PDB file of C-alpha atoms and ligand atoms in Angstrom:
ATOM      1  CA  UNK A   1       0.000   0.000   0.000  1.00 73.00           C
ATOM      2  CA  UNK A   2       1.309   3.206  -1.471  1.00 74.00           C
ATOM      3  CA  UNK A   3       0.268   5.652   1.618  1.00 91.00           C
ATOM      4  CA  UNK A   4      -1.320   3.670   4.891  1.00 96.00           C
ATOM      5  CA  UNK A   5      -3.607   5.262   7.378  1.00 98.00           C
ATOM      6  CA  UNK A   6      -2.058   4.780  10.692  1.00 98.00           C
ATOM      7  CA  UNK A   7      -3.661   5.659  14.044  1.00 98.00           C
ATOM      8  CA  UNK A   8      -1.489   5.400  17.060  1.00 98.00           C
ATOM      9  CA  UNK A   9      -2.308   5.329  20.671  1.00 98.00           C
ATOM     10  CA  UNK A  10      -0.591   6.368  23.535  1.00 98.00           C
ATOM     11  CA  UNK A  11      -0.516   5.807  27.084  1.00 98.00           C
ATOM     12  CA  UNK A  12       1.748   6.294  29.593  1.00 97.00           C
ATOM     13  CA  UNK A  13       4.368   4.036  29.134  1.00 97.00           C
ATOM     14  CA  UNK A  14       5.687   6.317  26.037  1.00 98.00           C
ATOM     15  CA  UNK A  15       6.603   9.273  28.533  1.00 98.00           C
ATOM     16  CA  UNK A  16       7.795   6.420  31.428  1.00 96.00           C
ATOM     17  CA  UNK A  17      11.544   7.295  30.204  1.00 97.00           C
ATOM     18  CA  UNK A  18      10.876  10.924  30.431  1.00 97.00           C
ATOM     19  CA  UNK A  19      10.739  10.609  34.198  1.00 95.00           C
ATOM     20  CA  UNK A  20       6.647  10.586  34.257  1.00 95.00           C
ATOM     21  CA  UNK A  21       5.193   7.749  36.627  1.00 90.00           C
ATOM     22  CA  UNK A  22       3.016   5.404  35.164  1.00 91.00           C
ATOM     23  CA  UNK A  23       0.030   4.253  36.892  1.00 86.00           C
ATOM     24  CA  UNK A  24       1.611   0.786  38.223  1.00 78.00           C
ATOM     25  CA  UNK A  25       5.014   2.800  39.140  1.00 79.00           C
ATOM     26  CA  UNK A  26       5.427   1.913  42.683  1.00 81.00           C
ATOM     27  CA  UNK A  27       6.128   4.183  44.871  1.00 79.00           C
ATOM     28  CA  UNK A  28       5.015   6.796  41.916  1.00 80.00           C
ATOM     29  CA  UNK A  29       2.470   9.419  42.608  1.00 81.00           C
ATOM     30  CA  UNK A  30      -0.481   7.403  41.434  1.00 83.00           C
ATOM     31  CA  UNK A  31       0.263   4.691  44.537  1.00 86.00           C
ATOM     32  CA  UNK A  32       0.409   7.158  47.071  1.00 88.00           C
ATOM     33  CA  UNK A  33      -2.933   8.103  46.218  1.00 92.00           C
ATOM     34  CA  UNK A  34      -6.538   5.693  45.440  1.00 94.00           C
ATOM     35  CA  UNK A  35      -8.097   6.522  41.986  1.00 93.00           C
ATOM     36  CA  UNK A  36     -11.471   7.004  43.504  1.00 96.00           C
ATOM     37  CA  UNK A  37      -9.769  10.261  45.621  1.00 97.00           C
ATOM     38  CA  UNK A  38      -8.388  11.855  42.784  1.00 97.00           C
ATOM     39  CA  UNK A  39      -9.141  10.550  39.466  1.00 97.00           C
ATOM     40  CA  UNK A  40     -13.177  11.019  39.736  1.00 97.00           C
ATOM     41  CA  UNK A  41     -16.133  14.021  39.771  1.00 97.00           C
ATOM     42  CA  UNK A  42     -17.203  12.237  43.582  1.00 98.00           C
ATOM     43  CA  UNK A  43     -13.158  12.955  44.800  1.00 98.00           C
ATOM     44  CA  UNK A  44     -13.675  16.285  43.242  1.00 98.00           C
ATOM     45  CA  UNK A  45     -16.780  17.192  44.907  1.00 97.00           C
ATOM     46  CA  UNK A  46     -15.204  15.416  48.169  1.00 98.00           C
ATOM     47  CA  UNK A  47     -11.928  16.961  48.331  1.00 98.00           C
ATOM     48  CA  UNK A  48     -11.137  19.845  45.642  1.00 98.00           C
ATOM     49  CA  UNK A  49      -7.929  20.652  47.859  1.00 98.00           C
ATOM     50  CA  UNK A  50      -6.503  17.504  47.457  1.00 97.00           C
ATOM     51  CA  UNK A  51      -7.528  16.575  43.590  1.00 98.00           C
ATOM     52  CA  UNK A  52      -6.569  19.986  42.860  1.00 98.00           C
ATOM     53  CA  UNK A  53      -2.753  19.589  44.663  1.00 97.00           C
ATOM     54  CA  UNK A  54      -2.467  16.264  42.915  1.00 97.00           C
ATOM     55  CA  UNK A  55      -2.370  17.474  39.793  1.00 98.00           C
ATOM     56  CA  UNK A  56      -0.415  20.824  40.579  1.00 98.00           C
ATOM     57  CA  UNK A  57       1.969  18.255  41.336  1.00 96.00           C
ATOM     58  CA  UNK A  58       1.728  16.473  38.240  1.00 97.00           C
ATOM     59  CA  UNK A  59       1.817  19.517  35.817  1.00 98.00           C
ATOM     60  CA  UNK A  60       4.586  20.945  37.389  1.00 97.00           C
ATOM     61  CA  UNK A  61       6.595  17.518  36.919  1.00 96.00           C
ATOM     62  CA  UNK A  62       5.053  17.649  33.233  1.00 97.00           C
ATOM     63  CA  UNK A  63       6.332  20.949  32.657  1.00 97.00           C
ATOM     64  CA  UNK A  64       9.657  19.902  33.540  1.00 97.00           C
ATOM     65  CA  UNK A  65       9.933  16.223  31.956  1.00 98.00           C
ATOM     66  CA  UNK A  66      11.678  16.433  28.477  1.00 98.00           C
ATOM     67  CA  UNK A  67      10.396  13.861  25.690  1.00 98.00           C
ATOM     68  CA  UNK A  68      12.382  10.922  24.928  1.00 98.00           C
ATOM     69  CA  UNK A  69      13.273   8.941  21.747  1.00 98.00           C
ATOM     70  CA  UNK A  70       9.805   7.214  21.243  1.00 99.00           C
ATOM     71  CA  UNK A  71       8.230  10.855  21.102  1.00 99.00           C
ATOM     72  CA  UNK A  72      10.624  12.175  18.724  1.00 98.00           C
ATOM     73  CA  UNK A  73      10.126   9.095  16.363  1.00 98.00           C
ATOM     74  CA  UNK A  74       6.198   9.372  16.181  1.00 98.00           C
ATOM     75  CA  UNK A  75       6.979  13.199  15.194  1.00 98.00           C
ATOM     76  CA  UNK A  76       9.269  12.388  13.009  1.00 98.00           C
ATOM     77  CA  UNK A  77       6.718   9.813  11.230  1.00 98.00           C
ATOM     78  CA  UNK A  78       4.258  12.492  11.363  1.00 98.00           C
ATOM     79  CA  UNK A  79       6.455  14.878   9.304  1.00 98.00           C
ATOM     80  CA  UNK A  80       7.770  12.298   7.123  1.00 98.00           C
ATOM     81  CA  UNK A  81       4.362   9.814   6.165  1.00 97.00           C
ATOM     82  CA  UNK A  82       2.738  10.619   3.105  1.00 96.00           C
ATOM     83  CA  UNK A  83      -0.582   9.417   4.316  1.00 96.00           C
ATOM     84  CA  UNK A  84      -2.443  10.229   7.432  1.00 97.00           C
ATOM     85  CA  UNK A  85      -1.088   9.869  10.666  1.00 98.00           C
ATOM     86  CA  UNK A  86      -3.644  10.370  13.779  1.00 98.00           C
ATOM     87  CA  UNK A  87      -2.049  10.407  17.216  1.00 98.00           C
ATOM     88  CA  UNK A  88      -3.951   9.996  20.252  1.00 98.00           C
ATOM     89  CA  UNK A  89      -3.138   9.744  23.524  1.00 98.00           C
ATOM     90  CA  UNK A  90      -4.521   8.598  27.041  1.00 98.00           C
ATOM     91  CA  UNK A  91      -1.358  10.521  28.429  1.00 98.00           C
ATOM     92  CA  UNK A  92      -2.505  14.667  29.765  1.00 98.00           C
ATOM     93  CA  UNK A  93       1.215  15.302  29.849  1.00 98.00           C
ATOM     94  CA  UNK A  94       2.571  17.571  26.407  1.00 98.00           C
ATOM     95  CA  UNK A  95       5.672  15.735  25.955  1.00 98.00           C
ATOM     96  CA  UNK A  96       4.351  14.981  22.369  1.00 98.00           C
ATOM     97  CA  UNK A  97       3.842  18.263  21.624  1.00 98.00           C
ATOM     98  CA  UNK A  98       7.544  19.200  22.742  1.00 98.00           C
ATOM     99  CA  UNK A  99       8.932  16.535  20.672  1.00 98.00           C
ATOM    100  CA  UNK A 100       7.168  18.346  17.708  1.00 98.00           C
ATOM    101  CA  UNK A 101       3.988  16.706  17.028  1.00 98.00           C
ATOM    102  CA  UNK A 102       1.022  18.667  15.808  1.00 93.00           C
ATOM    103  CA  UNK A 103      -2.634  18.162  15.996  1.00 95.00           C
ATOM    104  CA  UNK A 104      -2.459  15.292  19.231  1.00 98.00           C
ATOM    105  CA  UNK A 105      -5.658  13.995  20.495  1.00 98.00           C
ATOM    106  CA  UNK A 106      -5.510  14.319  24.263  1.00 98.00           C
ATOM    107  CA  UNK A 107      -8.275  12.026  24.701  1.00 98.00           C
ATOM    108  CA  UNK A 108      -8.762  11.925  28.270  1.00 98.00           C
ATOM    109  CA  UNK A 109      -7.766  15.774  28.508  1.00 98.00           C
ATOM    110  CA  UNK A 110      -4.476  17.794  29.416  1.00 98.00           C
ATOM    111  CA  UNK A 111      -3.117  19.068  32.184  1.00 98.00           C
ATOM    112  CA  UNK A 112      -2.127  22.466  30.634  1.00 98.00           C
ATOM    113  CA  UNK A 113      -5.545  23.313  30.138  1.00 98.00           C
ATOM    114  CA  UNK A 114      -8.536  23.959  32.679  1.00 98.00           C
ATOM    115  CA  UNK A 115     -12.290  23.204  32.799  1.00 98.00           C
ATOM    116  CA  UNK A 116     -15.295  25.097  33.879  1.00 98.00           C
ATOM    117  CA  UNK A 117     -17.496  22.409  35.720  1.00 97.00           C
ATOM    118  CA  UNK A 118     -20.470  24.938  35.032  1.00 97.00           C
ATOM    119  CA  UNK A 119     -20.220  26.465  31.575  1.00 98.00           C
ATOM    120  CA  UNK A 120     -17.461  23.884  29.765  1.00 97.00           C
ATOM    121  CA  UNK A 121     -15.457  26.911  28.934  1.00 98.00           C
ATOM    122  CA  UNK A 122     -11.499  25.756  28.853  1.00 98.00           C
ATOM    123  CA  UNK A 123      -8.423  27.759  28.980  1.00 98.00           C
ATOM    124  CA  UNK A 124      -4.498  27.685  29.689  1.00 98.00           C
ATOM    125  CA  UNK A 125      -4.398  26.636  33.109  1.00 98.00           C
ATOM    126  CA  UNK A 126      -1.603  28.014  35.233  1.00 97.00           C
ATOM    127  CA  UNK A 127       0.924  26.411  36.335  1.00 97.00           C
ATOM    128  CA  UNK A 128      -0.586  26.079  40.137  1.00 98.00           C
ATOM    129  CA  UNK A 129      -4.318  25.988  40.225  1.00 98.00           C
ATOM    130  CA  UNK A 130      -6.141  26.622  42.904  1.00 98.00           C
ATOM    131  CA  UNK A 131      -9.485  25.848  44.345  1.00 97.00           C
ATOM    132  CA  UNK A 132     -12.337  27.967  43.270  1.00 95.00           C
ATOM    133  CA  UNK A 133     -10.680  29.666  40.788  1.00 96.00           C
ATOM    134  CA  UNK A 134     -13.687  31.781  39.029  1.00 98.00           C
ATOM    135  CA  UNK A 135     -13.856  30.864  35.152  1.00 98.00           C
ATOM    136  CA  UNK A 136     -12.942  33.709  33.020  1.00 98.00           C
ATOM    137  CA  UNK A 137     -15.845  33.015  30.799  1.00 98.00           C
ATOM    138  CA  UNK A 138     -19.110  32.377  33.345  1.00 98.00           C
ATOM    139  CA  UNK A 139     -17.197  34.364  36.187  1.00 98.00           C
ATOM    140  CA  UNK A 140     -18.467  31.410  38.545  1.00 98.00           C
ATOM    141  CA  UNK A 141     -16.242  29.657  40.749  1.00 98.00           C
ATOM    142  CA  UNK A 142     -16.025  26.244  39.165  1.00 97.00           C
ATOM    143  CA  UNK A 143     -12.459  25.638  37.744  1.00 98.00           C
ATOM    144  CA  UNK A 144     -11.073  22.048  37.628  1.00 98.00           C
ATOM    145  CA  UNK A 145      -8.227  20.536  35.894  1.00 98.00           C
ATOM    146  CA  UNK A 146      -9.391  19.444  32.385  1.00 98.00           C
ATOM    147  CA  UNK A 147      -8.724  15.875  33.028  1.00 98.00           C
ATOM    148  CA  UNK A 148     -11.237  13.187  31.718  1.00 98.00           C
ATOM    149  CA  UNK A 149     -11.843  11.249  34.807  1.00 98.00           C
ATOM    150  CA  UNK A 150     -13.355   7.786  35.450  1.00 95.00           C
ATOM    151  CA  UNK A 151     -16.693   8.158  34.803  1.00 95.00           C
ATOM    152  CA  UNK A 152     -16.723  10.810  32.027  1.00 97.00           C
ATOM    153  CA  UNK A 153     -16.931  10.565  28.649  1.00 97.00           C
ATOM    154  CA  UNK A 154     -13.833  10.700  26.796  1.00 98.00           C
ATOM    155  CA  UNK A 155     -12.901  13.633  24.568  1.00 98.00           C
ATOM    156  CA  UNK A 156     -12.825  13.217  20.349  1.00 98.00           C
ATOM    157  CA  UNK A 157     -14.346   9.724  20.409  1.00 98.00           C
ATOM    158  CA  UNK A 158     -16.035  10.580  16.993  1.00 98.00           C
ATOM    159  CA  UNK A 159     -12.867  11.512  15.532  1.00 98.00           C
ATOM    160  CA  UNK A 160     -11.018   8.711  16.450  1.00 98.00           C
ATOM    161  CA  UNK A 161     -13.656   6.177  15.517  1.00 98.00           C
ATOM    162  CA  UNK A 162     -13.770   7.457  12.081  1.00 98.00           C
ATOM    163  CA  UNK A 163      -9.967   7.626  11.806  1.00 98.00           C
ATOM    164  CA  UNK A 164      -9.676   4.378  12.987  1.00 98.00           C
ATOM    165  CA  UNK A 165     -12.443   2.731  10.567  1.00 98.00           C
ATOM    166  CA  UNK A 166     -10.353   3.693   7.634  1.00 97.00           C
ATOM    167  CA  UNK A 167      -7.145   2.667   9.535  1.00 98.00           C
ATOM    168  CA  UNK A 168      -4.480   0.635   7.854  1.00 98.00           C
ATOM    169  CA  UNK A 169      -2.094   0.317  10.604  1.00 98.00           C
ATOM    170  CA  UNK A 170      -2.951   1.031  14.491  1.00 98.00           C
ATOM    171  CA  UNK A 171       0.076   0.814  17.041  1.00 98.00           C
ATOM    172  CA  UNK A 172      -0.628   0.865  20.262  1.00 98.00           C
ATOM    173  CA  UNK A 173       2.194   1.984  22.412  1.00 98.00           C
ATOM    174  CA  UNK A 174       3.184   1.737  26.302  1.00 98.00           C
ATOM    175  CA  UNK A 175      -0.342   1.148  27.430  1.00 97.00           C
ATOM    176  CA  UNK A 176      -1.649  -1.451  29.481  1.00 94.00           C
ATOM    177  CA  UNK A 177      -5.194  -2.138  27.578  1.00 94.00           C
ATOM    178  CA  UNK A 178      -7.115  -1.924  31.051  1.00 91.00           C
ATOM    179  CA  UNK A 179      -8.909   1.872  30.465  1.00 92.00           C
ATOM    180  CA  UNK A 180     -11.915   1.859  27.862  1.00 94.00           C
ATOM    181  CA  UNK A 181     -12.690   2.737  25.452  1.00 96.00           C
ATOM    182  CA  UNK A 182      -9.025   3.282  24.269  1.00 96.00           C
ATOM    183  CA  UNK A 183      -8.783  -0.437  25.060  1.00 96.00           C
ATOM    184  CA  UNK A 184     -11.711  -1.156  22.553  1.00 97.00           C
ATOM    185  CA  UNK A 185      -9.684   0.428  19.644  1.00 98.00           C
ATOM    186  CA  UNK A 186      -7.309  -2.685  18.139  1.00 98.00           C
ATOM    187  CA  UNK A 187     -10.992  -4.244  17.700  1.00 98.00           C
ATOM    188  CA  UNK A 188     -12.202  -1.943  16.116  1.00 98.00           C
ATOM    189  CA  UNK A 189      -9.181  -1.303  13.687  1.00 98.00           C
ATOM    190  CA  UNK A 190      -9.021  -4.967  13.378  1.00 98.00           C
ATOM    191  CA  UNK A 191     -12.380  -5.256  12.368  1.00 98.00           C
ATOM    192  CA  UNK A 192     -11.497  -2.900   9.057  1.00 98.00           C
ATOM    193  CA  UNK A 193      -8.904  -5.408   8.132  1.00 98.00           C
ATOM    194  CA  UNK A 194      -6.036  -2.927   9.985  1.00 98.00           C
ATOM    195  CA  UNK A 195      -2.602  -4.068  10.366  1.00 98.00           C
ATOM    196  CA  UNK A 196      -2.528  -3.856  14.623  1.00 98.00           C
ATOM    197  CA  UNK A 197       0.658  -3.926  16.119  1.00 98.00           C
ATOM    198  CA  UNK A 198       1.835  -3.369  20.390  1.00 98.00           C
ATOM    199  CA  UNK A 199       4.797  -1.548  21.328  1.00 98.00           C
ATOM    200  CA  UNK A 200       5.038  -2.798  25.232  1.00 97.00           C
ATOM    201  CA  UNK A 201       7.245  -3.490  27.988  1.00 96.00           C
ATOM    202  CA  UNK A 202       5.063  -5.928  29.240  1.00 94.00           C
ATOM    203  CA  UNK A 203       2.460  -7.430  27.631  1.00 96.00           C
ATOM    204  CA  UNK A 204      -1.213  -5.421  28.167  1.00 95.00           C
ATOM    205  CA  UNK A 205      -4.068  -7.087  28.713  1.00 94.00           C
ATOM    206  CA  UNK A 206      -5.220  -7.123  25.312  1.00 96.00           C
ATOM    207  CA  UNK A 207      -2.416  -8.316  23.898  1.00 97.00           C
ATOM    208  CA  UNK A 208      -3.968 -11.700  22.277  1.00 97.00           C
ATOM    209  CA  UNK A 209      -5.962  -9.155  19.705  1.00 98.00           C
ATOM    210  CA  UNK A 210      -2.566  -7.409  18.073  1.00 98.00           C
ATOM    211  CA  UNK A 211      -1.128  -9.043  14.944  1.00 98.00           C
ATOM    212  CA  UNK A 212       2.510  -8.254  15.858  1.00 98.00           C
ATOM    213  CA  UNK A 213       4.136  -7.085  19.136  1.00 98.00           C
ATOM    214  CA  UNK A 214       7.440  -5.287  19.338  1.00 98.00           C
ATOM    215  CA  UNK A 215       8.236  -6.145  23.302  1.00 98.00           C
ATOM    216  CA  UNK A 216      10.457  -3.254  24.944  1.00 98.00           C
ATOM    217  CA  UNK A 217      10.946   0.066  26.030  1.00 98.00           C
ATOM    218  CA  UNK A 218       9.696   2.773  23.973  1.00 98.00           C
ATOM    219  CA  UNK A 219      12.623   4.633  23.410  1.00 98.00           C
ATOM    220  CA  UNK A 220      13.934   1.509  21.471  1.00 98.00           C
ATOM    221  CA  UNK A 221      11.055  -0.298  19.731  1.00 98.00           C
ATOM    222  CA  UNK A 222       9.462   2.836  18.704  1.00 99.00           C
ATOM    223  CA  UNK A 223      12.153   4.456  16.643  1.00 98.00           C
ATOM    224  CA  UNK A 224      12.720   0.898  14.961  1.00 98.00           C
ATOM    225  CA  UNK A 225       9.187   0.761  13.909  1.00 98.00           C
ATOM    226  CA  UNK A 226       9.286   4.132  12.506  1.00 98.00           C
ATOM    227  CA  UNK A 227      12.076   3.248  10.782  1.00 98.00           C
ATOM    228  CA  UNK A 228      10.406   0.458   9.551  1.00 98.00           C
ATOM    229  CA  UNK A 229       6.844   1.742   8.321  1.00 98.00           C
ATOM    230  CA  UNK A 230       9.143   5.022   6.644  1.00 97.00           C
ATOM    231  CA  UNK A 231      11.310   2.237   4.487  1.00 96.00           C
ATOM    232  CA  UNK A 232       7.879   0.377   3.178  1.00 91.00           C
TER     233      UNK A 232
HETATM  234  P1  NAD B   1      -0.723   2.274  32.591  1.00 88.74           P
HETATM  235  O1  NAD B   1       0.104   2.871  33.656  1.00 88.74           O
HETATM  236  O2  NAD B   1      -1.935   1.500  32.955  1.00 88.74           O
HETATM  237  O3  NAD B   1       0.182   1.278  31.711  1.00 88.74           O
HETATM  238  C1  NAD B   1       1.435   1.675  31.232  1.00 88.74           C
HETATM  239  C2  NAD B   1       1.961   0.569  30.329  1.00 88.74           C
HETATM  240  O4  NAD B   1       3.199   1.030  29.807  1.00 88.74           O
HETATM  241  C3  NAD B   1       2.234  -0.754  31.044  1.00 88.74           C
HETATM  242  O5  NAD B   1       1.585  -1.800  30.328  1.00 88.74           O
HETATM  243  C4  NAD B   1       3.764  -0.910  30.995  1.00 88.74           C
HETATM  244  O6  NAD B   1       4.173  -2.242  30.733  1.00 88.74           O
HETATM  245  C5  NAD B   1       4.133  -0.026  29.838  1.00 88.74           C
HETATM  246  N1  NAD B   1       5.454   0.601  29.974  1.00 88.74           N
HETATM  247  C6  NAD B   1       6.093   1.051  31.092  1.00 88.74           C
HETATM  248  N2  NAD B   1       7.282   1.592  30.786  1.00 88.74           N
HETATM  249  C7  NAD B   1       7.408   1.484  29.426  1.00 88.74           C
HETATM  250  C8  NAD B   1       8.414   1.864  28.484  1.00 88.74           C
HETATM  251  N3  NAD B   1       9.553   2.450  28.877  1.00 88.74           N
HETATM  252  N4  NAD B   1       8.195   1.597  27.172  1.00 88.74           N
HETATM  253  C9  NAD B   1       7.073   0.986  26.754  1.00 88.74           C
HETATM  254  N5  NAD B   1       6.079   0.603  27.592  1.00 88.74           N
HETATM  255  C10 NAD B   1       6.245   0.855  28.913  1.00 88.74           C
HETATM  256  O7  NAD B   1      -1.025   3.449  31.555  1.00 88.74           O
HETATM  257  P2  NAD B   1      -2.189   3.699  30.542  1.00 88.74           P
HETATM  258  O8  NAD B   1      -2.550   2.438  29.820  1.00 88.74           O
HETATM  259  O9  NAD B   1      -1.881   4.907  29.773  1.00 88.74           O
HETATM  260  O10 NAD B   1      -3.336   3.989  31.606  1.00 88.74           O
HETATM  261  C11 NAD B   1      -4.326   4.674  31.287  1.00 88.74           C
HETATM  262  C12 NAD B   1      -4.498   5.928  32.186  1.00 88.74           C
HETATM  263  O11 NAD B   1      -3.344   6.397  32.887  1.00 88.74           O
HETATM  264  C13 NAD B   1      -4.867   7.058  31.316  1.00 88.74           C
HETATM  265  O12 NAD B   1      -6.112   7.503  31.688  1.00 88.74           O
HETATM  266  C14 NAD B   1      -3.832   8.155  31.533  1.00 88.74           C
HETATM  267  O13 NAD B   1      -4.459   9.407  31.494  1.00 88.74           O
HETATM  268  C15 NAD B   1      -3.271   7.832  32.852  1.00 88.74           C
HETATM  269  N6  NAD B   1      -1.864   8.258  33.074  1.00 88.74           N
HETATM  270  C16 NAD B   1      -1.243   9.204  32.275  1.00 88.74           C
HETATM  271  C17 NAD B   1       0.111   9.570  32.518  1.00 88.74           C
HETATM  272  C18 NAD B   1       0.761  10.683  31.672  1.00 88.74           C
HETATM  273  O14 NAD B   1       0.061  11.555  31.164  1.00 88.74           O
HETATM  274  N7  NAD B   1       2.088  10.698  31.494  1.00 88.74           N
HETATM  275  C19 NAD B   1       0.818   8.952  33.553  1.00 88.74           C
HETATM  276  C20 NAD B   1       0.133   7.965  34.343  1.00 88.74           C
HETATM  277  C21 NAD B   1      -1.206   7.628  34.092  1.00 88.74           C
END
């Protein structure tokens, strides 16, 4: 095929080398904390102070994290593939953006921007929130982080679903296939005849469903693969 569609996914074993915890990271900021405290609307409404540090703390070791090899690949293959490349990612972090990538689909949000809980309005959050900000749009004083949490509907899902039903290849990189519906996605690529293929350090839980899997660290298998689809 002359000029594949490719849709990617991310997740947060791409930006692991960077210095950014993963979820299963022990001793990372994600054990320290339960996902029902600060990764959902009823921890929000529970404890603002807390959700609201948590990810203060996560943005500001975001906004220091540089990307790594993997990132700079998938930019590279954006600037380089004829055909379409769609990028999407479960991380909130901008290391893909750093590395030079345009047009990412933060699916479950980013932490650079923030979220009126009243009026949906969304700006550049700075780089310490605080609680009750007022919203610069509705003037009320419902700012959150703009982070899809459990329980909310993830961003772009129309895009992606028509990106990936005309999808040659889908990679699916440093994720550990537990979160739908990003989980759901080899399927659905697979079911359009796609070419599926995991880039993993350890195999994800929906690992049976990919054609091919390049075991590893990102930094490695990703650039290889690159290299790889570029020479076809
Ligand atoms: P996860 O933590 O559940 O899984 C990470 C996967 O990456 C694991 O399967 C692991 O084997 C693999 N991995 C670890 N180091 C790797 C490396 N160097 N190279 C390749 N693979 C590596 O992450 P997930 O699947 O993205 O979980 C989904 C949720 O976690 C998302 O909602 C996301 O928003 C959130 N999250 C995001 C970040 C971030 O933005 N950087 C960090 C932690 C969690």
């Amino acid at each position: 095929m002359a000029h594949p569609s490719i849709v990617i996914l991310t997740g947060a074993g791409i930006s692991a080398e960077s210095g950014l915890g993963t979820f299963r990271d022990e001793g990372g900021l994600w054990a320290q904390h339960r996902i029902e405290d600060v990764a959902t609307p009823e921890g929000f409404a529970r404890n603002p102070q807390l959700v609201v540090d948590f990810y203060n703390t996560r943005r500001a070791q975001a906004h220091e994290a540089v990307p790594n090899a993997g990132h700079a690949a998938l930019a590279r293959l954006q600037a380089e593939h004829k055909g379409e490349v769609l990028l999407v990612t479960q991380n909130v972090d901008s290391l893909h953006e750093k590395a030079g990538s345009r047009d990412v689909v933060h699916m479950h949000g980013a932490l650079n921007s923030a979220l009126c809980g009243a009026c949906d309005h969304r700006w550049e959050a700075p780089l310490k929130m605080k609680v009750g900000e007022a919203c610069p749009r509705c003037d009320k004083p419902t700012a959150r982080p703009d982070i899809v949490w459990f329980g909310e509907m993830p961003y772009y899902m129309d895009r992606i679903e028509m990106a990936l039903a005309r999808a040659d290849i889908f990679a699916a990189i440093g994720t550990s296939g537990n979160v739908y519906p990003a989980a759901g996605f080899v399927q659905m690529a697979a079911h359009v005849g796609a070419r599926t293929v995991e880039m993993n350090l350890d195999p994800s839980e929906t690992v049976a469903l990919f054609e091919e899997t390049r075991p590893g660290k990102a930094s490695v298998t990703v650039p290889e693969w690159v290299g790889d689809i570029l020479a076809e």
